[in-house]
Amino acid sequence: MAAQPVPHRIDLHSGVPYWLVRNGTNESYPSLNHDIRTDAAIIGGGITGALCAYHLCEAGIGAVVLDSRALASGSTCASTALLQYDIDLPMHELAKRIGIERALRSYRASAEALRSLIAIGERIGCKLDLRPSVQVASARSHVRALRREAELRMEHGFDVRFFAGPEEVSAISPLAGPAALRSELGAQVDAWRLTHALHTHAIATGAKIFAHTHVDHIERSTEGSTLTTRNGHRIQADFLIHAAGYETADILPSGAVSLHSTYALVSEAGTLEEPWHDGALIWETAHPYLYMRTAPEGRIILGGRDEKFRDPRLRDALLRKKTAALVDEFEERCAPLQFVPEFAWCGTFGETKDGLPIIDQVRDDPRSYFALGMGGNGITFSVIAAEVIREGILGRIHPAADLFRLGRL
Ligand SMILES: Cc1cc2nc3c(=O)[nH]c(=O)nc-3n(C[C@H](O)[C@H](O)[C@H](O)COP(=O)(O)OP(=O)(O)OC[C@H]3O[C@@H](n4cnc5c(N)ncnc54)[C@H](O)[C@@H]3O)c2cc1C
């Protein structure tokens, strides 16, 4: 038997995430108070763990989910939940790093994952709200690269259009700019609600889900893993999935993931009489970028102003200043729209250098997996993680399995 490292708890977010207030406290799961055996143990019950449990149970594999917190109250409840296939690194830049063949396959896997999530949402009664995604050029000097990106994606069959000039942009986006790329495939959701809908479905198909159950220790052997919780209960599992989100960063090789701080706001109800331009998801080419989406009751969700540090105290101390800066920037760049913030929060956010997730077997342990959706479309990547791992456990190879290995970082 060999011990495996376990993530330490970090402060993932603070302030008032809108989804927690909106949804109240009507979803509750027990803590684990006995020993248990399962085919697959999943550490983490956020959107990634929920998708893993969903896929495993659908495939007839028993799953036990363990979360230190209340379910979906880690990064998942802080998410602004714009669901895009567009990866943080444009395809033409990703191609420079990993070659066009792998860049194209990464984009295709991401688009496929989003389609698959749309189908899952429909199936479990938590429909995604389908919206186009519009990326606006932040400066005139970004226009050429955005046009190139649009041409490359069109050449490879992606449903995108390029819009040139401020007038054309203002017809598809509230954020002004000299050019824009519109992708037809996109969606938005309440990630908290989707996570609970997935857990509810997984329970109905055999999963066992435990909240307030911190995994303290992992021993692995050739037959699987034995997990021990803080209260001393043991979980015997043939397979183990680390779906513990950004807290996993500390047990990965140094430099694999950078943790930053990010800020999000929701405007007061009635800010918009109706959703802007097909309710498009809006982001831009600058990095870090400003992004926004519409939400129920005529609200706007706005995010950005990332900082390259992870210290929660520093992050929280800036919340007021960041809120004011985001509002000013929105009102300047989206005039004549006004933004009165009603909810504001900040969170830790993880990125890899190539904007891709980490989906891999744990080194020297073919029965343990990392399921880590990183970057601006972390949720879309979580879908790929769940599918790749399900296939691995079934002894099959997912076509995207080679793209997201830890060893590349
Ligand atoms: C402000 C903000 C905005 C974002 N916006 C978007 C967006 O628009 N679109 C998008 O796709 N993504 C977005 N993201 C990213 C997205 O939220 C994450 O990719 C996603 O929520 C990660 O889900 P997860 O389940 O992997 O992690 P989490 O939701 O953090 O779940 C991991 C769980 O593991 C548990 N855990 C950790 N260690 C242990 C242990 N030892 N024992 C038991 N349990 C443990 C934790 O308690 C936690 O609940 C955003 C993130 C933030 C912070």
CSV table of C-alpha atoms and ligand atoms in Angstrom, one decimal:
chain,number,residue,atom,x,y,z
A,1,MET,CA,0.0,0.0,0.0
A,2,ALA,CA,1.2,3.5,-0.8
A,3,ALA,CA,-0.1,6.8,0.5
A,4,GLN,CA,-1.4,9.4,-2.0
A,5,PRO,CA,-1.5,13.1,-1.3
A,6,VAL,CA,-4.8,14.7,-0.5
A,7,PRO,CA,-5.7,18.4,-1.2
A,8,HIS,CA,-5.7,20.8,1.7
A,9,ARG,CA,-8.7,23.1,2.1
A,10,ILE,CA,-8.4,26.6,0.7
A,11,ASP,CA,-10.7,29.5,0.8
A,12,LEU,CA,-12.4,29.3,-2.6
A,13,HIS,CA,-14.7,32.3,-2.6
A,14,SER,CA,-16.2,35.0,-0.5
A,15,GLY,CA,-18.8,37.8,-0.8
A,16,VAL,CA,-22.3,36.8,-1.9
A,17,PRO,CA,-22.5,34.4,-4.8
A,18,TYR,CA,-25.9,35.1,-6.4
A,19,TRP,CA,-26.7,31.4,-7.0
A,20,LEU,CA,-26.6,30.5,-3.3
A,21,VAL,CA,-29.0,33.3,-2.4
A,22,ARG,CA,-31.3,32.6,-5.4
A,23,ASN,CA,-31.5,28.8,-4.6
A,24,GLY,CA,-31.7,28.9,-0.9
A,25,THR,CA,-30.8,25.8,1.2
A,26,ASN,CA,-33.3,23.3,0.0
A,27,GLU,CA,-30.8,20.7,-1.2
A,28,SER,CA,-29.1,18.7,1.6
A,29,TYR,CA,-27.1,15.4,1.7
A,30,PRO,CA,-26.0,13.4,4.7
A,31,SER,CA,-22.4,13.1,5.9
A,32,LEU,CA,-20.8,9.6,5.9
A,33,ASN,CA,-21.1,7.8,9.2
A,34,HIS,CA,-20.1,4.3,8.3
A,35,ASP,CA,-17.6,2.4,6.2
A,36,ILE,CA,-18.5,1.7,2.6
A,37,ARG,CA,-17.4,-0.1,-0.5
A,38,THR,CA,-17.9,1.1,-4.1
A,39,ASP,CA,-16.7,0.7,-7.7
A,40,ALA,CA,-15.6,4.3,-7.9
A,41,ALA,CA,-15.0,6.9,-5.2
A,42,ILE,CA,-15.2,10.6,-6.3
A,43,ILE,CA,-13.6,13.2,-4.2
A,44,GLY,CA,-15.5,16.4,-4.8
A,45,GLY,CA,-19.2,17.0,-5.4
A,46,GLY,CA,-19.1,20.2,-7.5
A,47,ILE,CA,-20.1,20.2,-11.2
A,48,THR,CA,-17.1,17.9,-12.1
A,49,GLY,CA,-17.8,15.3,-9.5
A,50,ALA,CA,-21.5,15.4,-10.3
A,51,LEU,CA,-20.8,14.9,-14.0
A,52,CYS,CA,-18.5,12.0,-13.2
A,53,ALA,CA,-21.2,10.4,-10.9
A,54,TYR,CA,-23.8,10.9,-13.7
A,55,HIS,CA,-21.7,9.2,-16.4
A,56,LEU,CA,-20.5,6.3,-14.2
A,57,CYS,CA,-24.0,5.5,-13.0
A,58,GLU,CA,-25.4,5.7,-16.5
A,59,ALA,CA,-22.7,3.1,-17.5
A,60,GLY,CA,-23.7,0.8,-14.6
A,61,ILE,CA,-20.6,1.6,-12.5
A,62,GLY,CA,-21.3,2.2,-8.8
A,63,ALA,CA,-20.2,5.7,-7.5
A,64,VAL,CA,-19.7,7.3,-4.1
A,65,VAL,CA,-19.3,11.1,-4.0
A,66,LEU,CA,-17.6,12.7,-1.0
A,67,ASP,CA,-17.4,16.4,-0.4
A,68,SER,CA,-15.9,18.3,2.6
A,69,ARG,CA,-18.5,21.1,2.1
A,70,ALA,CA,-22.2,21.3,1.3
A,71,LEU,CA,-22.6,20.0,-2.3
A,72,ALA,CA,-21.8,22.6,-5.0
A,73,SER,CA,-20.7,25.2,-2.5
A,74,GLY,CA,-17.0,25.3,-3.7
A,75,SER,CA,-16.1,27.0,-7.0
A,76,THR,CA,-19.3,25.7,-8.6
A,77,CYS,CA,-21.6,28.1,-6.8
A,78,ALA,CA,-19.2,31.0,-7.6
A,79,SER,CA,-19.3,30.3,-11.3
A,80,THR,CA,-20.9,32.8,-13.7
A,81,ALA,CA,-21.6,29.7,-15.9
A,82,LEU,CA,-21.1,31.0,-19.4
A,83,LEU,CA,-20.8,27.7,-21.3
A,84,GLN,CA,-18.6,28.0,-24.3
A,85,TYR,CA,-16.6,25.7,-26.6
A,86,ASP,CA,-14.2,28.6,-27.3
A,87,ILE,CA,-11.0,27.9,-25.4
A,88,ASP,CA,-9.2,30.7,-23.6
A,89,LEU,CA,-6.3,30.3,-26.1
A,90,PRO,CA,-7.6,31.0,-29.7
A,91,MET,CA,-7.3,28.0,-32.0
A,92,HIS,CA,-4.5,29.7,-34.1
A,93,GLU,CA,-2.4,30.3,-30.9
A,94,LEU,CA,-3.1,26.9,-29.5
A,95,ALA,CA,-1.9,25.5,-32.8
A,96,LYS,CA,1.4,27.2,-32.4
A,97,ARG,CA,1.9,25.5,-29.1
A,98,ILE,CA,0.6,22.0,-29.7
A,99,GLY,CA,0.2,21.8,-33.5
A,100,ILE,CA,-2.9,22.3,-35.6
A,101,GLU,CA,-4.1,18.7,-35.4
A,102,ARG,CA,-4.2,18.7,-31.6
A,103,ALA,CA,-5.6,22.2,-31.4
A,104,LEU,CA,-8.4,21.3,-33.8
A,105,ARG,CA,-9.2,18.1,-31.8
A,106,SER,CA,-9.3,20.1,-28.6
A,107,TYR,CA,-11.7,22.6,-30.0
A,108,ARG,CA,-13.9,19.8,-31.5
A,109,ALA,CA,-13.8,17.9,-28.2
A,110,SER,CA,-14.9,21.1,-26.4
A,111,ALA,CA,-17.8,21.7,-28.9
A,112,GLU,CA,-18.9,18.1,-28.6
A,113,ALA,CA,-18.8,18.3,-24.8
A,114,LEU,CA,-21.1,21.4,-24.9
A,115,ARG,CA,-23.5,19.6,-27.1
A,116,SER,CA,-23.4,16.6,-24.8
A,117,LEU,CA,-24.1,18.8,-21.8
A,118,ILE,CA,-27.1,20.4,-23.6
A,119,ALA,CA,-28.5,16.9,-24.1
A,120,ILE,CA,-27.8,15.9,-20.5
A,121,GLY,CA,-29.5,19.1,-19.2
A,122,GLU,CA,-32.6,18.3,-21.2
A,123,ARG,CA,-32.6,14.6,-20.0
A,124,ILE,CA,-32.4,15.5,-16.3
A,125,GLY,CA,-34.9,18.4,-16.4
A,126,CYS,CA,-32.4,21.2,-16.1
A,127,LYS,CA,-32.4,22.7,-19.6
A,128,LEU,CA,-29.5,24.9,-20.6
A,129,ASP,CA,-30.3,28.3,-22.0
A,130,LEU,CA,-28.8,28.2,-25.5
A,131,ARG,CA,-27.1,31.5,-26.4
A,132,PRO,CA,-24.5,32.5,-29.0
A,133,SER,CA,-21.0,33.5,-27.8
A,134,VAL,CA,-19.5,36.8,-29.0
A,135,GLN,CA,-15.8,37.6,-28.6
A,136,VAL,CA,-15.1,41.3,-29.1
A,137,ALA,CA,-11.7,42.7,-30.2
A,138,SER,CA,-10.5,44.7,-27.3
A,139,ALA,CA,-8.3,47.0,-29.4
A,140,ARG,CA,-7.7,47.7,-33.1
A,141,SER,CA,-4.4,45.9,-32.9
A,142,HIS,CA,-6.4,42.7,-32.0
A,143,VAL,CA,-8.6,42.7,-35.2
A,144,ARG,CA,-6.2,40.9,-37.5
A,145,ALA,CA,-5.7,38.0,-35.1
A,146,LEU,CA,-9.5,37.7,-34.5
A,147,ARG,CA,-10.2,37.7,-38.3
A,148,ARG,CA,-7.6,34.9,-38.7
A,149,GLU,CA,-9.2,33.0,-35.9
A,150,ALA,CA,-12.6,33.3,-37.6
A,151,GLU,CA,-11.2,32.1,-40.9
A,152,LEU,CA,-9.4,29.2,-39.3
A,153,ARG,CA,-12.6,28.1,-37.5
A,154,MET,CA,-14.7,28.5,-40.6
A,155,GLU,CA,-12.2,26.5,-42.7
A,156,HIS,CA,-12.6,23.6,-40.2
A,157,GLY,CA,-16.4,23.7,-40.2
A,158,PHE,CA,-17.2,25.7,-37.0
A,159,ASP,CA,-20.3,27.8,-37.2
A,160,VAL,CA,-18.8,31.3,-36.7
A,161,ARG,CA,-19.1,34.7,-38.3
A,162,PHE,CA,-16.7,37.7,-38.3
A,163,PHE,CA,-18.1,41.2,-37.9
A,164,ALA,CA,-15.9,44.2,-38.9
A,165,GLY,CA,-16.4,47.7,-37.7
A,166,PRO,CA,-18.0,49.3,-34.6
A,167,GLU,CA,-21.4,49.4,-36.3
A,168,GLU,CA,-21.5,45.8,-37.1
A,169,VAL,CA,-20.3,45.0,-33.6
A,170,SER,CA,-23.0,47.1,-32.0
A,171,ALA,CA,-25.6,45.1,-33.8
A,172,ILE,CA,-24.5,41.9,-32.0
A,173,SER,CA,-23.0,43.0,-28.7
A,174,PRO,CA,-23.6,45.6,-26.0
A,175,LEU,CA,-19.8,45.7,-25.5
A,176,ALA,CA,-18.3,48.1,-28.1
A,177,GLY,CA,-15.3,47.2,-30.2
A,178,PRO,CA,-13.7,47.3,-33.6
A,179,ALA,CA,-14.5,43.7,-34.6
A,180,ALA,CA,-16.1,40.6,-33.2
A,181,LEU,CA,-16.4,36.8,-33.7
A,182,ARG,CA,-19.8,35.2,-33.1
A,183,SER,CA,-20.0,31.5,-32.4
A,184,GLU,CA,-23.5,30.0,-32.7
A,185,LEU,CA,-22.8,27.3,-30.2
A,186,GLY,CA,-23.0,28.5,-26.6
A,187,ALA,CA,-25.2,28.3,-23.5
A,188,GLN,CA,-25.7,29.6,-20.0
A,189,VAL,CA,-27.0,27.9,-16.8
A,190,ASP,CA,-27.3,28.0,-13.1
A,191,ALA,CA,-24.3,25.8,-12.3
A,192,TRP,CA,-25.5,25.2,-8.7
A,193,ARG,CA,-28.9,23.9,-9.9
A,194,LEU,CA,-27.4,21.8,-12.7
A,195,THR,CA,-25.0,20.2,-10.2
A,196,HIS,CA,-27.9,19.2,-7.8
A,197,ALA,CA,-30.0,18.0,-10.7
A,198,LEU,CA,-27.1,15.7,-11.7
A,199,HIS,CA,-26.7,14.4,-8.2
A,200,THR,CA,-30.4,13.8,-7.9
A,201,HIS,CA,-30.3,11.8,-11.1
A,202,ALA,CA,-27.1,9.9,-10.0
A,203,ILE,CA,-28.8,8.9,-6.7
A,204,ALA,CA,-31.8,7.6,-8.6
A,205,THR,CA,-29.4,5.4,-10.7
A,206,GLY,CA,-27.4,4.1,-7.7
A,207,ALA,CA,-24.9,6.7,-6.6
A,208,LYS,CA,-24.4,7.5,-2.9
A,209,ILE,CA,-23.6,11.2,-2.2
A,210,PHE,CA,-22.1,12.5,1.0
A,211,ALA,CA,-21.6,16.1,2.1
A,212,HIS,CA,-19.5,17.4,5.0
A,213,THR,CA,-17.2,14.4,4.5
A,214,HIS,CA,-13.6,15.4,4.2
A,215,VAL,CA,-11.2,12.8,2.8
A,216,ASP,CA,-8.1,13.0,4.9
A,217,HIS,CA,-6.0,10.0,3.8
A,218,ILE,CA,-5.7,7.8,0.7
A,219,GLU,CA,-3.9,4.5,0.6
A,220,ARG,CA,-3.6,2.8,-2.8
A,221,SER,CA,-2.8,-0.7,-3.8
A,222,THR,CA,-3.0,-2.7,-7.0
A,223,GLU,CA,-6.7,-3.5,-6.3
A,224,GLY,CA,-7.8,0.1,-5.7
A,225,SER,CA,-7.8,2.8,-3.0
A,226,THR,CA,-8.8,3.0,0.6
A,227,LEU,CA,-9.9,6.5,1.6
A,228,THR,CA,-10.2,7.6,5.2
A,229,THR,CA,-12.4,10.5,6.2
A,230,ARG,CA,-11.7,13.0,9.0
A,231,ASN,CA,-14.2,11.1,11.2
A,232,GLY,CA,-12.3,7.9,10.6
A,233,HIS,CA,-14.7,6.1,8.2
A,234,ARG,CA,-13.2,4.1,5.4
A,235,ILE,CA,-14.2,3.9,1.7
A,236,GLN,CA,-12.9,1.0,-0.3
A,237,ALA,CA,-12.9,1.7,-4.0
A,238,ASP,CA,-11.7,-0.1,-7.1
A,239,PHE,CA,-11.2,3.3,-8.8
A,240,LEU,CA,-10.7,6.8,-7.5
A,241,ILE,CA,-11.5,10.2,-9.2
A,242,HIS,CA,-9.9,13.4,-7.9
A,243,ALA,CA,-12.6,16.0,-8.8
A,244,ALA,CA,-11.6,18.3,-5.9
A,245,GLY,CA,-11.3,21.5,-8.1
A,246,TYR,CA,-8.7,24.1,-7.5
A,247,GLU,CA,-7.7,22.7,-4.1
A,248,THR,CA,-6.0,19.9,-6.1
A,249,ALA,CA,-3.4,22.4,-7.5
A,250,ASP,CA,-1.2,22.0,-4.4
A,251,ILE,CA,-0.8,18.2,-5.0
A,252,LEU,CA,0.2,18.6,-8.7
A,253,PRO,CA,3.7,19.3,-9.9
A,254,SER,CA,4.6,22.9,-9.3
A,255,GLY,CA,3.7,25.2,-12.2
A,256,ALA,CA,1.1,22.9,-13.7
A,257,VAL,CA,-1.7,25.2,-12.6
A,258,SER,CA,-1.6,28.9,-11.6
A,259,LEU,CA,-4.2,30.1,-9.2
A,260,HIS,CA,-5.5,33.6,-9.6
A,261,SER,CA,-8.3,35.8,-8.1
A,262,THR,CA,-11.3,36.8,-10.0
A,263,TYR,CA,-14.4,39.0,-9.4
A,264,ALA,CA,-18.1,38.8,-10.4
A,265,LEU,CA,-21.2,40.9,-10.0
A,266,VAL,CA,-24.9,40.6,-10.6
A,267,SER,CA,-26.9,43.7,-11.3
A,268,GLU,CA,-30.3,44.6,-9.8
A,269,ALA,CA,-33.4,43.0,-11.2
A,270,GLY,CA,-35.0,44.9,-14.2
A,271,THR,CA,-31.6,46.2,-15.5
A,272,LEU,CA,-32.6,45.0,-18.9
A,273,GLU,CA,-36.1,45.0,-20.3
A,274,GLU,CA,-35.2,42.1,-22.4
A,275,PRO,CA,-32.0,40.2,-23.1
A,276,TRP,CA,-29.6,42.0,-25.4
A,277,HIS,CA,-28.7,40.7,-28.9
A,278,ASP,CA,-30.1,37.1,-28.7
A,279,GLY,CA,-28.9,37.1,-25.0
A,280,ALA,CA,-25.3,36.6,-26.3
A,281,LEU,CA,-22.5,35.6,-24.0
A,282,ILE,CA,-20.0,38.4,-24.3
A,283,TRP,CA,-16.2,38.3,-23.8
A,284,GLU,CA,-13.2,40.0,-25.3
A,285,THR,CA,-9.7,39.3,-26.7
A,286,ALA,CA,-7.7,41.0,-23.9
A,287,HIS,CA,-6.3,38.8,-21.2
A,288,PRO,CA,-7.5,38.9,-18.5
A,289,TYR,CA,-10.9,39.7,-20.2
A,290,LEU,CA,-14.1,41.4,-19.2
A,291,TYR,CA,-17.1,39.1,-19.7
A,292,MET,CA,-20.9,39.3,-19.3
A,293,ARG,CA,-24.1,37.5,-19.8
A,294,THR,CA,-27.8,38.0,-19.1
A,295,ALA,CA,-29.6,36.3,-16.2
A,296,PRO,CA,-33.3,35.9,-15.0
A,297,GLU,CA,-35.3,38.9,-13.9
A,298,GLY,CA,-33.5,41.2,-16.3
A,299,ARG,CA,-30.2,41.0,-14.5
A,300,ILE,CA,-26.7,41.2,-16.0
A,301,ILE,CA,-23.8,39.0,-14.7
A,302,LEU,CA,-20.4,40.7,-15.1
A,303,GLY,CA,-17.0,39.4,-14.4
A,304,GLY,CA,-13.3,40.0,-14.8
A,305,ARG,CA,-10.6,42.2,-13.4
A,306,ASP,CA,-8.5,39.1,-12.4
A,307,GLU,CA,-5.4,39.4,-10.3
A,308,LYS,CA,-2.5,37.1,-10.6
A,309,PHE,CA,-2.4,36.2,-6.9
A,310,ARG,CA,-4.3,33.6,-4.9
A,311,ASP,CA,-4.1,35.0,-1.4
A,312,PRO,CA,-7.8,35.0,-0.2
A,313,ARG,CA,-7.2,37.9,2.2
A,314,LEU,CA,-5.7,40.2,-0.5
A,315,ARG,CA,-8.4,39.0,-2.9
A,316,ASP,CA,-11.2,39.9,-0.5
A,317,ALA,CA,-9.7,43.2,0.5
A,318,LEU,CA,-10.1,44.3,-3.1
A,319,LEU,CA,-13.7,43.3,-3.6
A,320,ARG,CA,-15.2,46.9,-3.1
A,321,LYS,CA,-12.6,48.5,-5.4
A,322,LYS,CA,-13.0,45.8,-8.0
A,323,THR,CA,-16.8,46.1,-7.9
A,324,ALA,CA,-16.5,49.9,-8.6
A,325,ALA,CA,-14.0,49.3,-11.3
A,326,LEU,CA,-16.1,46.7,-13.1
A,327,VAL,CA,-19.2,48.9,-12.9
A,328,ASP,CA,-17.2,51.9,-14.4
A,329,GLU,CA,-15.7,49.8,-17.1
A,330,PHE,CA,-19.1,48.3,-18.0
A,331,GLU,CA,-20.9,51.7,-18.2
A,332,GLU,CA,-18.1,53.2,-20.3
A,333,ARG,CA,-17.8,50.3,-22.7
A,334,CYS,CA,-21.5,49.3,-22.9
A,335,ALA,CA,-23.0,52.8,-22.9
A,336,PRO,CA,-25.9,53.6,-22.6
A,337,LEU,CA,-26.5,50.6,-20.3
A,338,GLN,CA,-26.2,51.3,-16.6
A,339,PHE,CA,-25.2,48.7,-13.9
A,340,VAL,CA,-26.4,48.9,-10.3
A,341,PRO,CA,-24.7,45.9,-8.5
A,342,GLU,CA,-26.8,43.8,-6.1
A,343,PHE,CA,-24.5,40.9,-5.6
A,344,ALA,CA,-20.7,40.8,-5.6
A,345,TRP,CA,-18.2,38.1,-4.9
A,346,CYS,CA,-14.7,37.0,-5.6
A,347,GLY,CA,-13.2,33.6,-6.1
A,348,THR,CA,-10.0,31.6,-6.8
A,349,PHE,CA,-9.6,30.6,-10.4
A,350,GLY,CA,-7.2,28.1,-11.9
A,351,GLU,CA,-5.5,28.2,-15.3
A,352,THR,CA,-3.0,26.1,-17.2
A,353,LYS,CA,-0.6,27.6,-19.7
A,354,ASP,CA,-2.4,26.3,-22.7
A,355,GLY,CA,-5.9,26.9,-21.4
A,356,LEU,CA,-6.7,23.2,-21.4
A,357,PRO,CA,-7.8,21.0,-18.6
A,358,ILE,CA,-6.0,18.2,-16.7
A,359,ILE,CA,-7.6,14.9,-17.3
A,360,ASP,CA,-5.3,12.0,-16.7
A,361,GLN,CA,-4.5,8.9,-14.7
A,362,VAL,CA,-2.5,9.6,-11.5
A,363,ARG,CA,1.2,8.7,-12.1
A,364,ASP,CA,1.9,5.1,-11.4
A,365,ASP,CA,-1.7,4.4,-10.5
A,366,PRO,CA,-3.9,3.4,-13.4
A,367,ARG,CA,-6.9,3.1,-11.1
A,368,SER,CA,-6.9,6.8,-10.1
A,369,TYR,CA,-7.7,9.8,-12.2
A,370,PHE,CA,-7.5,13.6,-12.1
A,371,ALA,CA,-10.7,15.4,-13.4
A,372,LEU,CA,-9.7,19.1,-13.4
A,373,GLY,CA,-11.5,21.5,-15.7
A,374,MET,CA,-9.4,24.7,-15.8
A,375,GLY,CA,-9.7,28.1,-17.4
A,376,GLY,CA,-12.7,30.2,-18.5
A,377,ASN,CA,-14.6,27.2,-19.8
A,378,GLY,CA,-13.9,24.9,-16.9
A,379,ILE,CA,-17.5,23.5,-16.9
A,380,THR,CA,-17.3,22.4,-20.5
A,381,PHE,CA,-14.0,20.7,-19.7
A,382,SER,CA,-15.6,18.9,-16.8
A,383,VAL,CA,-17.9,17.2,-19.2
A,384,ILE,CA,-14.9,15.9,-21.2
A,385,ALA,CA,-13.2,14.8,-18.0
A,386,ALA,CA,-16.3,12.8,-16.9
A,387,GLU,CA,-16.5,11.1,-20.4
A,388,VAL,CA,-12.8,10.3,-20.7
A,389,ILE,CA,-12.7,8.8,-17.2
A,390,ARG,CA,-15.9,6.7,-17.7
A,391,GLU,CA,-14.3,5.3,-20.9
A,392,GLY,CA,-11.0,4.6,-19.0
A,393,ILE,CA,-12.8,2.7,-16.2
A,394,LEU,CA,-14.7,0.7,-18.8
A,395,GLY,CA,-11.3,-0.2,-20.4
A,396,ARG,CA,-11.9,1.9,-23.5
A,397,ILE,CA,-10.0,4.9,-24.9
A,398,HIS,CA,-11.9,8.2,-25.4
A,399,PRO,CA,-10.8,9.9,-28.7
A,400,ALA,CA,-9.7,13.0,-26.7
A,401,ALA,CA,-7.9,11.1,-23.9
A,402,ASP,CA,-4.4,11.9,-25.2
A,403,LEU,CA,-5.0,15.7,-25.3
A,404,PHE,CA,-5.2,16.7,-21.7
A,405,ARG,CA,-2.5,14.7,-19.9
A,406,LEU,CA,-0.7,16.2,-17.0
A,407,GLY,CA,2.7,15.4,-18.5
A,408,ARG,CA,2.3,18.2,-21.1
A,409,LEU,CA,2.6,20.9,-18.5
B,1,LIG,C1,-16.0,33.7,-10.2
B,1,LIG,C2,-15.9,32.5,-11.2
B,1,LIG,C3,-16.5,32.6,-12.4
B,1,LIG,C4,-16.4,31.4,-13.2
B,1,LIG,N1,-17.1,31.5,-14.4
B,1,LIG,C5,-17.1,30.4,-15.2
B,1,LIG,C6,-17.8,30.4,-16.5
B,1,LIG,O1,-18.4,31.4,-16.8
B,1,LIG,N2,-17.8,29.3,-17.2
B,1,LIG,C7,-17.1,28.2,-16.8
B,1,LIG,O2,-17.2,27.2,-17.6
B,1,LIG,N3,-16.4,28.1,-15.7
B,1,LIG,C8,-16.4,29.2,-14.9
B,1,LIG,N4,-15.7,29.2,-13.7
B,1,LIG,C9,-14.9,28.0,-13.4
B,1,LIG,C10,-15.9,26.9,-12.9
B,1,LIG,O3,-16.7,27.5,-11.8
B,1,LIG,C11,-15.1,25.7,-12.4
B,1,LIG,O4,-14.3,25.2,-13.5
B,1,LIG,C12,-16.0,24.7,-11.8
B,1,LIG,O5,-16.9,25.2,-10.9
B,1,LIG,C13,-15.1,23.6,-11.1
B,1,LIG,O6,-15.9,22.7,-10.5
B,1,LIG,P1,-15.3,21.5,-9.7
B,1,LIG,O7,-16.5,20.6,-9.4
B,1,LIG,O8,-14.2,21.0,-10.4
B,1,LIG,O9,-14.8,22.3,-8.4
B,1,LIG,P2,-15.6,22.7,-7.0
B,1,LIG,O10,-16.9,23.2,-7.3
B,1,LIG,O11,-14.7,23.6,-6.2
B,1,LIG,O12,-15.8,21.3,-6.3
B,1,LIG,C14,-14.7,20.6,-5.8
B,1,LIG,C15,-15.2,20.1,-4.4
B,1,LIG,O13,-14.2,19.2,-3.9
B,1,LIG,C16,-14.3,19.3,-2.5
B,1,LIG,N5,-13.1,18.8,-1.9
B,1,LIG,C17,-11.8,19.3,-2.0
B,1,LIG,N6,-10.9,18.6,-1.3
B,1,LIG,C18,-11.6,17.6,-0.7
B,1,LIG,C19,-11.3,16.5,0.2
B,1,LIG,N7,-10.1,16.3,0.6
B,1,LIG,N8,-12.3,15.7,0.6
B,1,LIG,C20,-13.6,15.9,0.2
B,1,LIG,N9,-14.0,16.9,-0.6
B,1,LIG,C21,-13.0,17.7,-1.1
B,1,LIG,C22,-14.6,20.8,-2.2
B,1,LIG,O14,-15.2,20.9,-1.0
B,1,LIG,C23,-15.4,21.2,-3.4
B,1,LIG,O15,-16.8,21.3,-3.1
B,1,LIG,C24,-15.7,30.3,-12.8
B,1,LIG,C25,-15.1,30.2,-11.6
B,1,LIG,C26,-15.2,31.3,-10.7
B,1,LIG,C27,-14.5,31.3,-9.4
